[in-house]
Amino acid sequence: LVLLLLLSLAFLPASAQMSRLHFRGFDMKSIAPTGFRSLRATMDLDMNNRGKPFEITDVDIVIYRAGKPYVTGRCPGFPVEASYSVVSATGDFQLCKGVSIWSVLLTLMNLRAEEFTADFSLTAMGDDGREERFSYTGYPMTKAVKKQKTK
């Protein structure tokens, strides 16, 4: 849930480099508790980059449920090749106050995407070494869920 939103948001057109990137879908590989208040999620991202290769780094996110902080997280990043590709990405997340690991797992079983929004930021680094930081607020999760590939 969290990494899905985090990584699909990373593909919004925000610069000339990122505007050539088309997020085609994803396959969730795993979501596992790593402690009483934390979890790790891994997914494969299917994308088409019609521009030059670049890297997405330092992705930070806050997921809100019904306007209240639900989960915060960070993904160290991943490369984006100049072609069709499938990239595996992993992120670590912490539950916000009042949220239990069990409520997150139950939410995933009966996801109502319209209840969720996200604020996030990421850095895009081109093959020339230049970096640009992007931030987004209030991104609706319904947009991310629509991009999930059906099996």
mmCIF file of C-alpha atoms in Angstrom:
data_model
loop_
_atom_site.group_PDB
_atom_site.id
_atom_site.type_symbol
_atom_site.label_atom_id
_atom_site.label_comp_id
_atom_site.label_asym_id
_atom_site.label_seq_id
_atom_site.Cartn_x
_atom_site.Cartn_y
_atom_site.Cartn_z
ATOM 1 C CA LEU A 1 0.000 0.000 0.000
ATOM 2 C CA VAL A 2 2.550 2.530 1.125
ATOM 3 C CA LEU A 3 5.320 1.655 -1.316
ATOM 4 C CA LEU A 4 2.783 1.366 -4.108
ATOM 5 C CA LEU A 5 1.713 4.939 -3.589
ATOM 6 C CA LEU A 6 5.217 6.162 -2.930
ATOM 7 C CA LEU A 7 6.652 4.781 -6.090
ATOM 8 C CA SER A 8 3.779 5.502 -8.394
ATOM 9 C CA LEU A 9 3.906 9.115 -7.237
ATOM 10 C CA ALA A 10 7.554 9.241 -8.154
ATOM 11 C CA PHE A 11 6.601 9.070 -11.811
ATOM 12 C CA LEU A 12 4.547 12.232 -12.052
ATOM 13 C CA PRO A 13 5.832 14.530 -14.808
ATOM 14 C CA ALA A 14 7.738 17.210 -12.913
ATOM 15 C CA SER A 15 10.607 18.062 -15.246
ATOM 16 C CA ALA A 16 11.705 17.440 -18.792
ATOM 17 C CA GLN A 17 13.479 14.265 -17.695
ATOM 18 C CA MET A 18 10.599 12.870 -15.667
ATOM 19 C CA SER A 19 7.932 13.922 -18.167
ATOM 20 C CA ARG A 20 9.291 11.289 -20.552
ATOM 21 C CA LEU A 21 8.698 8.563 -17.984
ATOM 22 C CA HIS A 22 5.476 6.571 -18.161
ATOM 23 C CA PHE A 23 4.521 4.374 -15.256
ATOM 24 C CA ARG A 24 2.846 1.290 -16.726
ATOM 25 C CA GLY A 25 1.941 -0.604 -13.559
ATOM 26 C CA PHE A 26 3.296 -2.554 -10.623
ATOM 27 C CA ASP A 27 3.298 -5.938 -8.944
ATOM 28 C CA MET A 28 3.417 -5.976 -5.149
ATOM 29 C CA LYS A 29 5.999 -8.564 -4.093
ATOM 30 C CA SER A 30 5.906 -8.348 -0.307
ATOM 31 C CA ILE A 31 4.781 -6.356 2.691
ATOM 32 C CA ALA A 32 6.112 -7.559 6.020
ATOM 33 C CA PRO A 33 6.212 -6.209 9.569
ATOM 34 C CA THR A 34 9.780 -5.460 10.700
ATOM 35 C CA GLY A 35 8.774 -4.532 14.252
ATOM 36 C CA PHE A 36 5.732 -3.530 16.277
ATOM 37 C CA ARG A 37 5.529 -0.129 14.553
ATOM 38 C CA SER A 38 7.340 -0.663 11.264
ATOM 39 C CA LEU A 39 7.135 -2.557 7.991
ATOM 40 C CA ARG A 40 9.061 -3.136 4.772
ATOM 41 C CA ALA A 41 7.459 -3.301 1.334
ATOM 42 C CA THR A 42 8.926 -4.447 -1.982
ATOM 43 C CA MET A 43 7.370 -4.134 -5.416
ATOM 44 C CA ASP A 44 8.282 -4.393 -9.094
ATOM 45 C CA LEU A 45 7.613 -1.253 -11.133
ATOM 46 C CA ASP A 46 6.869 -1.565 -14.857
ATOM 47 C CA MET A 47 7.831 1.604 -16.718
ATOM 48 C CA ASN A 48 8.780 3.115 -20.048
ATOM 49 C CA ASN A 49 11.371 5.903 -19.992
ATOM 50 C CA ARG A 50 11.562 7.629 -23.368
ATOM 51 C CA GLY A 51 14.290 9.955 -22.093
ATOM 52 C CA LYS A 52 17.817 9.550 -20.791
ATOM 53 C CA PRO A 53 18.515 7.237 -17.858
ATOM 54 C CA PHE A 54 18.358 8.832 -14.423
ATOM 55 C CA GLU A 55 18.052 7.834 -10.801
ATOM 56 C CA ILE A 56 15.339 8.541 -8.263
ATOM 57 C CA THR A 57 16.785 8.888 -4.766
ATOM 58 C CA ASP A 58 15.796 9.906 -1.263
ATOM 59 C CA VAL A 59 12.050 9.363 -1.541
ATOM 60 C CA ASP A 60 10.281 10.525 1.641
ATOM 61 C CA ILE A 61 6.544 10.125 2.169
ATOM 62 C CA VAL A 62 3.720 10.699 4.627
ATOM 63 C CA ILE A 63 0.496 8.778 3.930
ATOM 64 C CA TYR A 64 -2.727 10.216 5.357
ATOM 65 C CA ARG A 65 -5.943 8.325 6.035
ATOM 66 C CA ALA A 66 -9.005 10.547 6.300
ATOM 67 C CA GLY A 67 -6.683 13.528 6.701
ATOM 68 C CA LYS A 68 -4.700 12.098 9.647
ATOM 69 C CA PRO A 69 -1.070 10.889 9.407
ATOM 70 C CA TYR A 70 -1.089 7.114 8.966
ATOM 71 C CA VAL A 71 2.367 5.977 7.839
ATOM 72 C CA THR A 72 5.700 7.680 7.134
ATOM 73 C CA GLY A 73 8.440 6.148 5.074
ATOM 74 C CA ARG A 74 11.566 6.316 3.008
ATOM 75 C CA CYS A 75 12.815 4.558 -0.081
ATOM 76 C CA PRO A 76 16.532 4.947 -0.802
ATOM 77 C CA GLY A 77 15.862 5.015 -4.540
ATOM 78 C CA PHE A 78 16.272 3.122 -7.777
ATOM 79 C CA PRO A 79 17.634 3.599 -11.300
ATOM 80 C CA VAL A 80 15.348 4.427 -14.226
ATOM 81 C CA GLU A 81 16.719 3.036 -17.492
ATOM 82 C CA ALA A 82 16.097 4.566 -20.931
ATOM 83 C CA SER A 83 13.755 1.816 -22.142
ATOM 84 C CA TYR A 84 10.957 -0.434 -21.020
ATOM 85 C CA SER A 85 12.056 -1.941 -17.744
ATOM 86 C CA VAL A 86 10.926 -3.558 -14.532
ATOM 87 C CA VAL A 87 12.651 -2.206 -11.422
ATOM 88 C CA SER A 88 12.448 -3.677 -7.943
ATOM 89 C CA ALA A 89 12.147 -1.102 -5.135
ATOM 90 C CA THR A 90 11.998 -1.492 -1.356
ATOM 91 C CA GLY A 91 10.991 0.998 1.308
ATOM 92 C CA ASP A 92 10.920 1.074 5.108
ATOM 93 C CA PHE A 93 7.922 2.605 6.870
ATOM 94 C CA GLN A 94 6.907 3.591 10.400
ATOM 95 C CA LEU A 95 3.360 3.742 11.692
ATOM 96 C CA CYS A 96 2.082 7.050 13.000
ATOM 97 C CA LYS A 97 0.683 7.519 16.493
ATOM 98 C CA GLY A 98 -2.557 5.592 17.008
ATOM 99 C CA VAL A 99 -1.952 3.184 14.083
ATOM 100 C CA SER A 100 -1.153 -0.488 14.716
ATOM 101 C CA ILE A 101 0.534 -2.959 12.400
ATOM 102 C CA TRP A 102 -2.652 -5.032 12.515
ATOM 103 C CA SER A 103 -4.795 -2.138 11.317
ATOM 104 C CA VAL A 104 -2.436 -1.618 8.374
ATOM 105 C CA LEU A 105 -2.569 -5.304 7.430
ATOM 106 C CA LEU A 106 -6.380 -5.317 7.714
ATOM 107 C CA THR A 107 -6.567 -2.145 5.618
ATOM 108 C CA LEU A 108 -4.569 -3.866 2.881
ATOM 109 C CA MET A 109 -7.100 -6.702 2.778
ATOM 110 C CA ASN A 110 -9.981 -4.274 2.140
ATOM 111 C CA LEU A 111 -8.318 -1.208 0.658
ATOM 112 C CA ARG A 112 -10.467 1.894 0.178
ATOM 113 C CA ALA A 113 -8.083 4.083 -1.762
ATOM 114 C CA GLU A 114 -10.350 7.139 -1.590
ATOM 115 C CA GLU A 115 -9.540 7.404 2.146
ATOM 116 C CA PHE A 116 -5.834 8.022 1.475
ATOM 117 C CA THR A 117 -3.654 10.902 0.275
ATOM 118 C CA ALA A 118 0.096 11.456 0.420
ATOM 119 C CA ASP A 119 2.719 14.147 0.717
ATOM 120 C CA PHE A 120 6.104 13.164 -0.663
ATOM 121 C CA SER A 121 9.394 14.420 -1.969
ATOM 122 C CA LEU A 122 12.114 12.831 -4.069
ATOM 123 C CA THR A 123 15.364 13.679 -5.813
ATOM 124 C CA ALA A 124 15.888 12.953 -9.520
ATOM 125 C CA MET A 125 19.523 12.737 -10.560
ATOM 126 C CA GLY A 126 20.456 12.742 -14.248
ATOM 127 C CA ASP A 127 23.333 10.805 -15.761
ATOM 128 C CA ASP A 128 25.231 14.127 -15.830
ATOM 129 C CA GLY A 129 25.141 14.210 -11.996
ATOM 130 C CA ARG A 130 22.706 17.128 -11.716
ATOM 131 C CA GLU A 131 20.053 16.720 -9.047
ATOM 132 C CA GLU A 132 16.600 18.231 -8.736
ATOM 133 C CA ARG A 133 14.294 17.893 -5.720
ATOM 134 C CA PHE A 134 10.521 17.555 -6.240
ATOM 135 C CA SER A 135 7.733 17.760 -3.668
ATOM 136 C CA TYR A 136 4.040 16.930 -3.928
ATOM 137 C CA THR A 137 1.224 17.361 -1.390
ATOM 138 C CA GLY A 138 -2.266 15.926 -1.153
ATOM 139 C CA TYR A 139 -1.776 13.323 -3.909
ATOM 140 C CA PRO A 140 -4.879 11.056 -3.971
ATOM 141 C CA MET A 141 -4.165 7.356 -3.622
ATOM 142 C CA THR A 142 -6.937 6.549 -6.092
ATOM 143 C CA LYS A 143 -4.548 7.614 -8.880
ATOM 144 C CA ALA A 144 -1.885 5.185 -7.697
ATOM 145 C CA VAL A 145 -4.256 2.248 -7.296
ATOM 146 C CA LYS A 146 -5.638 2.680 -10.827
ATOM 147 C CA LYS A 147 -2.180 1.925 -12.173
ATOM 148 C CA GLN A 148 -1.912 -1.493 -10.494
ATOM 149 C CA LYS A 149 -1.584 -4.235 -13.080
ATOM 150 C CA THR A 150 -4.164 -6.951 -13.037
ATOM 151 C CA LYS A 151 -2.854 -10.487 -12.907
#
